[in-house]
PDB file of C-alpha atoms and ligand atoms in Angstrom:
ATOM      1  CA  UNK A   1     -17.676   4.129  21.312  1.00 42.00           C
ATOM      2  CA  UNK A   2     -14.808   1.573  20.578  1.00 51.00           C
ATOM      3  CA  UNK A   3     -16.081  -1.270  19.733  1.00 47.00           C
ATOM      4  CA  UNK A   4     -15.375  -4.652  22.406  1.00 45.00           C
ATOM      5  CA  UNK A   5     -14.260  -8.160  21.554  1.00 51.00           C
ATOM      6  CA  UNK A   6     -18.105  -8.920  22.427  1.00 59.00           C
ATOM      7  CA  UNK A   7     -20.257  -6.697  20.116  1.00 85.00           C
ATOM      8  CA  UNK A   8     -19.804  -7.015  16.207  1.00 93.00           C
ATOM      9  CA  UNK A   9     -19.066  -3.855  15.299  1.00 95.00           C
ATOM     10  CA  UNK A  10     -20.033  -4.983  11.193  1.00 97.00           C
ATOM     11  CA  UNK A  11     -23.585  -3.273  11.457  1.00 97.00           C
ATOM     12  CA  UNK A  12     -22.385  -0.009  13.020  1.00 97.00           C
ATOM     13  CA  UNK A  13     -19.929   0.353  10.492  1.00 98.00           C
ATOM     14  CA  UNK A  14     -21.973  -0.833   7.500  1.00 98.00           C
ATOM     15  CA  UNK A  15     -24.465   2.246   9.008  1.00 97.00           C
ATOM     16  CA  UNK A  16     -21.688   4.739   8.777  1.00 97.00           C
ATOM     17  CA  UNK A  17     -20.474   3.768   5.530  1.00 97.00           C
ATOM     18  CA  UNK A  18     -24.480   3.978   4.022  1.00 96.00           C
ATOM     19  CA  UNK A  19     -24.578   7.580   5.512  1.00 96.00           C
ATOM     20  CA  UNK A  20     -21.094   8.522   4.398  1.00 96.00           C
ATOM     21  CA  UNK A  21     -20.660  11.410   1.522  1.00 96.00           C
ATOM     22  CA  UNK A  22     -16.901  10.104   1.599  1.00 96.00           C
ATOM     23  CA  UNK A  23     -15.352   7.096   2.707  1.00 97.00           C
ATOM     24  CA  UNK A  24     -11.065   7.571   2.577  1.00 97.00           C
ATOM     25  CA  UNK A  25      -9.214   4.158   2.696  1.00 97.00           C
ATOM     26  CA  UNK A  26      -5.607   3.697   3.424  1.00 96.00           C
ATOM     27  CA  UNK A  27      -4.066   0.197   2.593  1.00 97.00           C
ATOM     28  CA  UNK A  28      -0.756  -1.238   3.519  1.00 95.00           C
ATOM     29  CA  UNK A  29       1.148  -4.330   3.056  1.00 93.00           C
ATOM     30  CA  UNK A  30      -1.109  -6.617   5.250  1.00 95.00           C
ATOM     31  CA  UNK A  31      -3.813  -6.582   2.810  1.00 97.00           C
ATOM     32  CA  UNK A  32      -1.708  -8.321   0.093  1.00 96.00           C
ATOM     33  CA  UNK A  33      -0.357 -10.738   2.555  1.00 94.00           C
ATOM     34  CA  UNK A  34      -2.878 -13.146   2.128  1.00 96.00           C
ATOM     35  CA  UNK A  35      -2.168 -12.651  -1.929  1.00 96.00           C
ATOM     36  CA  UNK A  36       1.489 -14.334  -0.395  1.00 93.00           C
ATOM     37  CA  UNK A  37       3.344 -10.699  -0.514  1.00 91.00           C
ATOM     38  CA  UNK A  38       5.695 -10.288   1.948  1.00 82.00           C
ATOM     39  CA  UNK A  39       4.966  -7.627   4.525  1.00 81.00           C
ATOM     40  CA  UNK A  40       7.871  -5.388   5.475  1.00 75.00           C
ATOM     41  CA  UNK A  41       7.550  -5.927   9.628  1.00 67.00           C
ATOM     42  CA  UNK A  42       6.411  -9.342   9.411  1.00 60.00           C
ATOM     43  CA  UNK A  43       8.016 -12.919   8.494  1.00 56.00           C
ATOM     44  CA  UNK A  44      10.425 -12.627   5.653  1.00 58.00           C
ATOM     45  CA  UNK A  45      10.701 -14.669   2.395  1.00 60.00           C
ATOM     46  CA  UNK A  46      13.976 -17.090   3.381  1.00 54.00           C
ATOM     47  CA  UNK A  47      15.769 -15.723   0.241  1.00 54.00           C
ATOM     48  CA  UNK A  48      15.922 -12.868   2.232  1.00 64.00           C
ATOM     49  CA  UNK A  49      16.176 -12.892   5.507  1.00 66.00           C
ATOM     50  CA  UNK A  50      19.645 -12.195   5.912  1.00 68.00           C
ATOM     51  CA  UNK A  51      18.727  -8.661   4.457  1.00 75.00           C
ATOM     52  CA  UNK A  52      16.797  -6.136   6.235  1.00 81.00           C
ATOM     53  CA  UNK A  53      14.438  -4.686   4.077  1.00 78.00           C
ATOM     54  CA  UNK A  54      14.360  -1.197   5.579  1.00 77.00           C
ATOM     55  CA  UNK A  55      18.079  -1.150   4.827  1.00 82.00           C
ATOM     56  CA  UNK A  56      17.513  -2.016   1.251  1.00 89.00           C
ATOM     57  CA  UNK A  57      15.013   1.150   0.876  1.00 91.00           C
ATOM     58  CA  UNK A  58      16.997   4.221   0.509  1.00 94.00           C
ATOM     59  CA  UNK A  59      18.695   6.048  -2.058  1.00 96.00           C
ATOM     60  CA  UNK A  60      22.150   5.575   0.037  1.00 95.00           C
ATOM     61  CA  UNK A  61      21.583   1.650  -0.437  1.00 95.00           C
ATOM     62  CA  UNK A  62      21.071   1.803  -4.142  1.00 97.00           C
ATOM     63  CA  UNK A  63      23.892   3.963  -4.490  1.00 96.00           C
ATOM     64  CA  UNK A  64      26.410   1.752  -2.350  1.00 95.00           C
ATOM     65  CA  UNK A  65      25.255  -1.278  -3.734  1.00 95.00           C
ATOM     66  CA  UNK A  66      22.811  -1.164  -7.213  1.00 97.00           C
ATOM     67  CA  UNK A  67      23.279  -4.383  -7.755  1.00 96.00           C
ATOM     68  CA  UNK A  68      21.575  -5.916  -4.509  1.00 94.00           C
ATOM     69  CA  UNK A  69      19.122  -3.320  -4.507  1.00 96.00           C
ATOM     70  CA  UNK A  70      17.878  -3.493  -8.143  1.00 97.00           C
ATOM     71  CA  UNK A  71      17.936  -7.302  -7.783  1.00 95.00           C
ATOM     72  CA  UNK A  72      15.694  -7.303  -4.792  1.00 92.00           C
ATOM     73  CA  UNK A  73      13.184  -5.333  -6.497  1.00 95.00           C
ATOM     74  CA  UNK A  74      13.202  -7.079  -9.216  1.00 96.00           C
ATOM     75  CA  UNK A  75      12.116 -10.087  -7.324  1.00 92.00           C
ATOM     76  CA  UNK A  76       9.315  -8.549  -5.631  1.00 92.00           C
ATOM     77  CA  UNK A  77       7.954  -7.376  -8.967  1.00 96.00           C
ATOM     78  CA  UNK A  78       7.499 -10.686 -10.097  1.00 95.00           C
ATOM     79  CA  UNK A  79       6.541 -11.858  -7.110  1.00 92.00           C
ATOM     80  CA  UNK A  80       3.784  -9.218  -7.525  1.00 94.00           C
ATOM     81  CA  UNK A  81       3.164 -10.103 -11.198  1.00 96.00           C
ATOM     82  CA  UNK A  82       2.658 -14.118 -10.166  1.00 95.00           C
ATOM     83  CA  UNK A  83       0.473 -12.776  -7.270  1.00 97.00           C
ATOM     84  CA  UNK A  84      -3.394 -12.324  -7.560  1.00 98.00           C
ATOM     85  CA  UNK A  85      -5.632  -9.990  -6.089  1.00 98.00           C
ATOM     86  CA  UNK A  86      -7.140 -11.493  -2.841  1.00 98.00           C
ATOM     87  CA  UNK A  87     -10.574 -11.470  -1.131  1.00 98.00           C
ATOM     88  CA  UNK A  88      -9.659  -8.537   0.574  1.00 98.00           C
ATOM     89  CA  UNK A  89      -8.735  -6.258  -2.690  1.00 98.00           C
ATOM     90  CA  UNK A  90     -11.548  -7.747  -4.859  1.00 98.00           C
ATOM     91  CA  UNK A  91     -13.971  -6.693  -1.802  1.00 98.00           C
ATOM     92  CA  UNK A  92     -13.013  -2.785  -1.797  1.00 98.00           C
ATOM     93  CA  UNK A  93     -13.540  -2.720  -5.355  1.00 98.00           C
ATOM     94  CA  UNK A  94     -16.855  -3.557  -4.469  1.00 98.00           C
ATOM     95  CA  UNK A  95     -17.700  -1.461  -1.715  1.00 98.00           C
ATOM     96  CA  UNK A  96     -16.123   1.311  -4.457  1.00 98.00           C
ATOM     97  CA  UNK A  97     -18.924   0.528  -6.706  1.00 98.00           C
ATOM     98  CA  UNK A  98     -21.287   0.548  -4.282  1.00 98.00           C
ATOM     99  CA  UNK A  99     -20.364   4.102  -2.958  1.00 97.00           C
ATOM    100  CA  UNK A 100     -20.342   5.107  -6.053  1.00 97.00           C
ATOM    101  CA  UNK A 101     -23.164   3.893  -7.400  1.00 97.00           C
ATOM    102  CA  UNK A 102     -25.184   5.809  -4.479  1.00 95.00           C
ATOM    103  CA  UNK A 103     -23.347   9.405  -5.625  1.00 97.00           C
ATOM    104  CA  UNK A 104     -20.941   8.740  -2.378  1.00 97.00           C
ATOM    105  CA  UNK A 105     -16.880   9.276  -3.181  1.00 97.00           C
ATOM    106  CA  UNK A 106     -14.395   6.518  -1.936  1.00 98.00           C
ATOM    107  CA  UNK A 107     -10.757   7.594  -2.167  1.00 97.00           C
ATOM    108  CA  UNK A 108      -8.300   4.448  -1.771  1.00 97.00           C
ATOM    109  CA  UNK A 109      -4.954   5.673  -0.804  1.00 96.00           C
ATOM    110  CA  UNK A 110      -2.084   2.727  -0.558  1.00 96.00           C
ATOM    111  CA  UNK A 111       0.996   2.379   0.444  1.00 94.00           C
ATOM    112  CA  UNK A 112       1.266  -0.507  -1.720  1.00 96.00           C
ATOM    113  CA  UNK A 113       3.607  -0.472  -4.671  1.00 96.00           C
ATOM    114  CA  UNK A 114       2.239  -4.043  -6.077  1.00 97.00           C
ATOM    115  CA  UNK A 115      -1.211  -2.786  -8.197  1.00 97.00           C
ATOM    116  CA  UNK A 116      -3.026  -5.688  -6.605  1.00 98.00           C
ATOM    117  CA  UNK A 117      -5.966  -2.717  -6.331  1.00 98.00           C
ATOM    118  CA  UNK A 118      -6.151  -1.866  -9.949  1.00 98.00           C
ATOM    119  CA  UNK A 119      -5.867  -5.383 -10.665  1.00 98.00           C
ATOM    120  CA  UNK A 120      -8.869  -6.026  -8.519  1.00 98.00           C
ATOM    121  CA  UNK A 121     -10.940  -3.204 -10.211  1.00 98.00           C
ATOM    122  CA  UNK A 122     -10.492  -0.676  -8.023  1.00 98.00           C
ATOM    123  CA  UNK A 123     -10.648   2.784  -9.496  1.00 98.00           C
ATOM    124  CA  UNK A 124      -9.727   5.830  -7.548  1.00 97.00           C
ATOM    125  CA  UNK A 125      -6.316   4.561  -6.486  1.00 97.00           C
ATOM    126  CA  UNK A 126      -3.499   6.801  -5.308  1.00 96.00           C
ATOM    127  CA  UNK A 127      -0.410   5.315  -4.945  1.00 96.00           C
ATOM    128  CA  UNK A 128       1.558   7.152  -2.618  1.00 94.00           C
ATOM    129  CA  UNK A 129       4.835   5.050  -2.736  1.00 94.00           C
ATOM    130  CA  UNK A 130       4.563   4.636  -6.444  1.00 96.00           C
ATOM    131  CA  UNK A 131       4.471   1.395  -8.363  1.00 97.00           C
ATOM    132  CA  UNK A 132       7.211  -1.468  -8.410  1.00 97.00           C
ATOM    133  CA  UNK A 133       5.999  -1.623 -11.896  1.00 98.00           C
ATOM    134  CA  UNK A 134       7.250   1.089 -13.317  1.00 98.00           C
ATOM    135  CA  UNK A 135      11.510   1.838 -13.399  1.00 98.00           C
ATOM    136  CA  UNK A 136      13.069   5.426 -14.130  1.00 98.00           C
ATOM    137  CA  UNK A 137      16.027   5.989 -15.587  1.00 98.00           C
ATOM    138  CA  UNK A 138      18.413   7.641 -13.359  1.00 98.00           C
ATOM    139  CA  UNK A 139      20.147  10.067 -15.651  1.00 98.00           C
ATOM    140  CA  UNK A 140      16.888  11.279 -17.720  1.00 98.00           C
ATOM    141  CA  UNK A 141      14.048  10.383 -15.497  1.00 97.00           C
ATOM    142  CA  UNK A 142      12.069   8.514 -18.178  1.00 98.00           C
ATOM    143  CA  UNK A 143       9.438   5.722 -16.983  1.00 98.00           C
ATOM    144  CA  UNK A 144       9.121   2.482 -18.620  1.00 98.00           C
ATOM    145  CA  UNK A 145       7.209  -0.762 -17.483  1.00 98.00           C
ATOM    146  CA  UNK A 146       9.623  -3.522 -17.735  1.00 97.00           C
ATOM    147  CA  UNK A 147       8.493  -6.980 -19.523  1.00 96.00           C
ATOM    148  CA  UNK A 148       7.307  -9.792 -17.051  1.00 94.00           C
ATOM    149  CA  UNK A 149      10.885 -11.551 -17.130  1.00 95.00           C
ATOM    150  CA  UNK A 150      13.598 -10.752 -15.217  1.00 94.00           C
ATOM    151  CA  UNK A 151      16.194  -8.136 -16.420  1.00 97.00           C
ATOM    152  CA  UNK A 152      18.709  -9.406 -18.123  1.00 96.00           C
ATOM    153  CA  UNK A 153      21.654  -7.643 -15.949  1.00 97.00           C
ATOM    154  CA  UNK A 154      21.966  -5.762 -12.213  1.00 97.00           C
ATOM    155  CA  UNK A 155      21.932  -2.896 -12.099  1.00 98.00           C
ATOM    156  CA  UNK A 156      20.098  -2.543 -15.463  1.00 98.00           C
ATOM    157  CA  UNK A 157      21.570  -0.083 -17.748  1.00 98.00           C
ATOM    158  CA  UNK A 158      19.024   2.222 -18.950  1.00 98.00           C
ATOM    159  CA  UNK A 159      17.810   2.525 -22.576  1.00 97.00           C
ATOM    160  CA  UNK A 160      16.987   6.009 -22.487  1.00 98.00           C
ATOM    161  CA  UNK A 161      20.989   7.039 -21.698  1.00 98.00           C
ATOM    162  CA  UNK A 162      24.430   5.112 -21.757  1.00 96.00           C
ATOM    163  CA  UNK A 163      25.406   6.917 -18.483  1.00 97.00           C
ATOM    164  CA  UNK A 164      21.989   5.790 -16.367  1.00 98.00           C
ATOM    165  CA  UNK A 165      20.650   2.836 -14.584  1.00 98.00           C
ATOM    166  CA  UNK A 166      17.328   1.958 -14.153  1.00 98.00           C
ATOM    167  CA  UNK A 167      15.696   2.195 -10.497  1.00 98.00           C
ATOM    168  CA  UNK A 168      12.300   1.503  -9.484  1.00 98.00           C
ATOM    169  CA  UNK A 169       9.853   4.243  -9.802  1.00 98.00           C
ATOM    170  CA  UNK A 170       8.894   3.489  -6.008  1.00 97.00           C
ATOM    171  CA  UNK A 171       9.752   6.432  -2.783  1.00 96.00           C
ATOM    172  CA  UNK A 172      11.961   5.000  -0.798  1.00 95.00           C
ATOM    173  CA  UNK A 173      12.539   6.365   3.104  1.00 90.00           C
ATOM    174  CA  UNK A 174      13.915   9.496   2.556  1.00 91.00           C
ATOM    175  CA  UNK A 175      12.445  10.243  -0.484  1.00 94.00           C
ATOM    176  CA  UNK A 176       9.323  12.953  -1.165  1.00 92.00           C
ATOM    177  CA  UNK A 177       6.102  11.657  -2.272  1.00 91.00           C
ATOM    178  CA  UNK A 178       4.406  12.125  -5.438  1.00 86.00           C
ATOM    179  CA  UNK A 179       2.751  15.771  -4.684  1.00 89.00           C
ATOM    180  CA  UNK A 180      -0.320  14.588  -6.736  1.00 90.00           C
ATOM    181  CA  UNK A 181      -1.115  11.815  -4.661  1.00 90.00           C
ATOM    182  CA  UNK A 182      -0.428  13.841  -1.352  1.00 91.00           C
ATOM    183  CA  UNK A 183      -2.644  16.914  -2.675  1.00 93.00           C
ATOM    184  CA  UNK A 184      -5.569  13.984  -2.970  1.00 93.00           C
ATOM    185  CA  UNK A 185      -4.683  12.346   0.243  1.00 92.00           C
ATOM    186  CA  UNK A 186      -4.868  15.756   1.963  1.00 91.00           C
ATOM    187  CA  UNK A 187      -8.065  16.767  -0.182  1.00 93.00           C
ATOM    188  CA  UNK A 188      -9.695  13.573   1.010  1.00 92.00           C
ATOM    189  CA  UNK A 189      -8.942  13.456   4.499  1.00 90.00           C
ATOM    190  CA  UNK A 190     -10.711  16.939   5.156  1.00 90.00           C
ATOM    191  CA  UNK A 191     -13.643  15.807   3.521  1.00 90.00           C
ATOM    192  CA  UNK A 192     -14.078  12.118   4.301  1.00 93.00           C
ATOM    193  CA  UNK A 193     -16.540  11.435   7.166  1.00 93.00           C
ATOM    194  CA  UNK A 194     -15.671   7.282   7.164  1.00 97.00           C
ATOM    195  CA  UNK A 195     -11.902   6.520   7.402  1.00 97.00           C
ATOM    196  CA  UNK A 196     -10.634   2.879   7.041  1.00 97.00           C
ATOM    197  CA  UNK A 197      -6.912   1.811   7.944  1.00 96.00           C
ATOM    198  CA  UNK A 198      -6.472  -1.511   6.440  1.00 97.00           C
ATOM    199  CA  UNK A 199      -2.942  -3.904   6.749  1.00 96.00           C
ATOM    200  CA  UNK A 200      -0.822  -1.079   7.787  1.00 94.00           C
ATOM    201  CA  UNK A 201       1.425  -0.734  10.716  1.00 89.00           C
ATOM    202  CA  UNK A 202       0.526   2.844  10.877  1.00 84.00           C
ATOM    203  CA  UNK A 203       4.406   3.264  11.528  1.00 83.00           C
ATOM    204  CA  UNK A 204       5.474   5.059   8.379  1.00 79.00           C
ATOM    205  CA  UNK A 205       4.163   8.519   7.528  1.00 80.00           C
ATOM    206  CA  UNK A 206       2.606  10.492   6.358  1.00 82.00           C
ATOM    207  CA  UNK A 207       0.248   7.583   5.572  1.00 79.00           C
ATOM    208  CA  UNK A 208       0.422   7.217   9.835  1.00 83.00           C
ATOM    209  CA  UNK A 209      -0.357  10.802  10.031  1.00 89.00           C
ATOM    210  CA  UNK A 210      -3.938  10.436   7.891  1.00 91.00           C
ATOM    211  CA  UNK A 211      -5.157   8.126  10.782  1.00 88.00           C
ATOM    212  CA  UNK A 212      -4.026  10.824  13.573  1.00 88.00           C
ATOM    213  CA  UNK A 213      -5.816  13.321  11.480  1.00 90.00           C
ATOM    214  CA  UNK A 214      -9.037  11.128  10.997  1.00 91.00           C
ATOM    215  CA  UNK A 215      -8.835  10.731  14.817  1.00 90.00           C
ATOM    216  CA  UNK A 216      -8.740  14.732  15.393  1.00 90.00           C
ATOM    217  CA  UNK A 217     -11.471  15.055  12.982  1.00 90.00           C
ATOM    218  CA  UNK A 218     -13.747  12.902  14.737  1.00 88.00           C
ATOM    219  CA  UNK A 219     -15.338  10.892  11.959  1.00 89.00           C
ATOM    220  CA  UNK A 220     -15.797   6.883  11.986  1.00 96.00           C
ATOM    221  CA  UNK A 221     -12.420   5.418  12.010  1.00 97.00           C
ATOM    222  CA  UNK A 222     -11.924   1.830  11.536  1.00 97.00           C
ATOM    223  CA  UNK A 223      -8.550  -0.128  11.581  1.00 97.00           C
ATOM    224  CA  UNK A 224      -8.236  -3.640  10.312  1.00 97.00           C
ATOM    225  CA  UNK A 225      -5.419  -5.387  11.477  1.00 96.00           C
ATOM    226  CA  UNK A 226      -5.035  -8.877  13.312  1.00 96.00           C
ATOM    227  CA  UNK A 227      -2.259  -7.202  15.267  1.00 94.00           C
ATOM    228  CA  UNK A 228      -2.372  -4.272  17.434  1.00 94.00           C
ATOM    229  CA  UNK A 229      -0.857  -1.100  16.569  1.00 93.00           C
ATOM    230  CA  UNK A 230      -0.102   2.177  18.395  1.00 92.00           C
ATOM    231  CA  UNK A 231      -3.712   3.445  17.109  1.00 92.00           C
ATOM    232  CA  UNK A 232      -5.452   0.544  17.960  1.00 94.00           C
ATOM    233  CA  UNK A 233      -6.808   2.013  21.124  1.00 94.00           C
ATOM    234  CA  UNK A 234      -7.553   5.525  20.003  1.00 93.00           C
ATOM    235  CA  UNK A 235      -9.537   4.319  17.132  1.00 95.00           C
ATOM    236  CA  UNK A 236     -13.806   3.824  16.630  1.00 96.00           C
ATOM    237  CA  UNK A 237     -13.344   0.387  16.039  1.00 97.00           C
ATOM    238  CA  UNK A 238     -10.192  -1.739  15.769  1.00 97.00           C
ATOM    239  CA  UNK A 239     -11.268  -5.067  14.375  1.00 97.00           C
ATOM    240  CA  UNK A 240      -8.174  -7.998  14.842  1.00 97.00           C
ATOM    241  CA  UNK A 241      -9.132 -10.052  11.804  1.00 97.00           C
ATOM    242  CA  UNK A 242      -7.697 -10.635   8.150  1.00 98.00           C
ATOM    243  CA  UNK A 243      -8.532  -8.009   5.262  1.00 98.00           C
ATOM    244  CA  UNK A 244      -9.648 -11.046   2.826  1.00 98.00           C
ATOM    245  CA  UNK A 245     -12.080 -12.728   5.959  1.00 98.00           C
ATOM    246  CA  UNK A 246     -13.566  -8.865   6.858  1.00 98.00           C
ATOM    247  CA  UNK A 247     -13.911  -6.889   4.025  1.00 98.00           C
ATOM    248  CA  UNK A 248     -16.251  -9.200   1.914  1.00 98.00           C
ATOM    249  CA  UNK A 249     -18.694  -9.398   4.793  1.00 98.00           C
ATOM    250  CA  UNK A 250     -18.646  -5.585   4.751  1.00 98.00           C
ATOM    251  CA  UNK A 251     -19.244  -5.811   0.920  1.00 98.00           C
ATOM    252  CA  UNK A 252     -22.094  -8.252   1.546  1.00 98.00           C
ATOM    253  CA  UNK A 253     -23.636  -5.783   4.317  1.00 98.00           C
ATOM    254  CA  UNK A 254     -23.313  -2.892   1.976  1.00 97.00           C
ATOM    255  CA  UNK A 255     -24.853  -4.259  -0.921  1.00 95.00           C
TER     256      UNK A 255
HETATM  257  N1  NAD B   1       2.679  -5.282  -0.948  1.00 68.00           N
HETATM  258  C1  NAD B   1       3.619  -4.499  -1.283  1.00 68.00           C
HETATM  259  O1  NAD B   1       3.319  -3.694  -2.048  1.00 68.00           O
HETATM  260  C2  NAD B   1       4.570  -3.666  -0.261  1.00 68.00           C
HETATM  261  C3  NAD B   1       5.485  -4.803   0.984  1.00 68.00           C
HETATM  262  C4  NAD B   1       6.017  -4.644   1.698  1.00 68.00           C
HETATM  263  C5  NAD B   1       6.595  -3.551   2.065  1.00 68.00           C
HETATM  264  N2  NAD B   1       5.659  -2.309   1.421  1.00 68.00           N
HETATM  265  C6  NAD B   1       5.977  -1.095   2.075  1.00 68.00           C
HETATM  266  O2  NAD B   1       5.654  -0.897   3.317  1.00 68.00           O
HETATM  267  C7  NAD B   1       5.744   0.516   3.874  1.00 68.00           C
HETATM  268  C8  NAD B   1       4.714   0.492   4.801  1.00 68.00           C
HETATM  269  O3  NAD B   1       4.488  -0.266   5.562  1.00 68.00           O
HETATM  270  P1  NAD B   1       3.106  -0.818   5.521  1.00 68.00           P
HETATM  271  O4  NAD B   1       2.792  -0.563   7.079  1.00 68.00           O
HETATM  272  O5  NAD B   1       2.249  -0.883   4.406  1.00 68.00           O
HETATM  273  O6  NAD B   1       3.314  -2.470   6.197  1.00 68.00           O
HETATM  274  P2  NAD B   1       4.138  -3.239   7.163  1.00 68.00           P
HETATM  275  O7  NAD B   1       5.025  -4.451   6.550  1.00 68.00           O
HETATM  276  O8  NAD B   1       4.994  -2.060   8.389  1.00 68.00           O
HETATM  277  O9  NAD B   1       2.732  -3.557   8.241  1.00 68.00           O
HETATM  278  C9  NAD B   1       1.487  -4.736   7.412  1.00 68.00           C
HETATM  279  C10 NAD B   1       0.846  -4.889   8.600  1.00 68.00           C
HETATM  280  O10 NAD B   1      -0.234  -5.671   8.261  1.00 68.00           O
HETATM  281  C11 NAD B   1      -0.190  -6.283   9.242  1.00 68.00           C
HETATM  282  N3  NAD B   1      -1.228  -7.603   8.470  1.00 68.00           N
HETATM  283  C12 NAD B   1      -0.776  -8.838   8.171  1.00 68.00           C
HETATM  284  N4  NAD B   1      -1.578  -9.626   7.590  1.00 68.00           N
HETATM  285  C13 NAD B   1      -3.044  -9.054   7.968  1.00 68.00           C
HETATM  286  C14 NAD B   1      -3.657  -9.213   6.846  1.00 68.00           C
HETATM  287  N5  NAD B   1      -3.894 -10.183   6.315  1.00 68.00           N
HETATM  288  N6  NAD B   1      -5.093  -8.366   6.663  1.00 68.00           N
HETATM  289  C15 NAD B   1      -4.789  -6.812   7.415  1.00 68.00           C
HETATM  290  N7  NAD B   1      -3.508  -6.796   8.129  1.00 68.00           N
HETATM  291  C16 NAD B   1      -2.654  -7.808   8.171  1.00 68.00           C
HETATM  292  C17 NAD B   1       0.310  -6.858  10.013  1.00 68.00           C
HETATM  293  O11 NAD B   1       0.224  -7.173  11.385  1.00 68.00           O
HETATM  294  C18 NAD B   1       1.407  -5.352  10.090  1.00 68.00           C
HETATM  295  O12 NAD B   1       0.614  -4.327  11.098  1.00 68.00           O
HETATM  296  C19 NAD B   1       5.389   0.739   2.546  1.00 68.00           C
HETATM  297  O13 NAD B   1       6.650   1.921   2.406  1.00 68.00           O
HETATM  298  C20 NAD B   1       5.019  -0.145   1.625  1.00 68.00           C
HETATM  299  O14 NAD B   1       5.629   0.886   0.078  1.00 68.00           O
HETATM  300  C21 NAD B   1       4.616  -2.651   0.112  1.00 68.00           C
END
């Protein structure tokens, strides 16, 4: 039965979590919005309003204009370094500890590249789209974690090979996801009995497919998003709230 605007679904969700043997959570850019980081499909930062992020997150864009693409990613990297995990990230880390302490499993699959889940203390985090805090040499494939200050030149030259450039180790549209992250995700999707989709527009695959799969499997499915998405009408509970407001309530209910 889907929750209605009149009934508070929290007790029922907390009850399902307390009984679950494995909880699976997929997060998207929305969970970091309250940390001040822009989502892809929401209001844009004025600096970039003349660019479409969707047009910058592709191998073709990098080939066409590596300076623009690396400047944009370096700007986002430094925005991420200056941002702090918010109450939603912190509550998810607390929920993971509670679930693990009673011997159940907790798997966090994130589409975010900002590492805020790690910084909030989450342990079993899998970055489906890589990390903006790691950059890779286009020639050798070797990776490094750049210092906090901006790169000295754009596009940044690779220190590993004079023919190479550095690019962010994120998964662009049209590129393959990390096989190991996908393996974890697929395994968790087969065994999880409570599934949360938090702060994602649920239109980017494969993460959008995970929620479809969870709905088909018939476990408890929860969407947390202040706005309606294509899956809102099909999950067990669709909660139209900000992650940073609702997740601490769930953490308290489980503690
Ligand atoms: N912070 C990041 O790492 C970051 C930022 C922008 C985009 N991305 C990339 O975006 C792509 C996938 O899109 P997506 O679905 O993650 O993001 P998206 O931008 O498509 O959707 C964000 C969703 O979050 C919702 N939202 C906004 N504020 C919220 C809040 N406070 N609490 C809960 N939900 C909130 C919005 O209604 C929207 O549905 C991925 O490729 C991801 O790597 C990541």
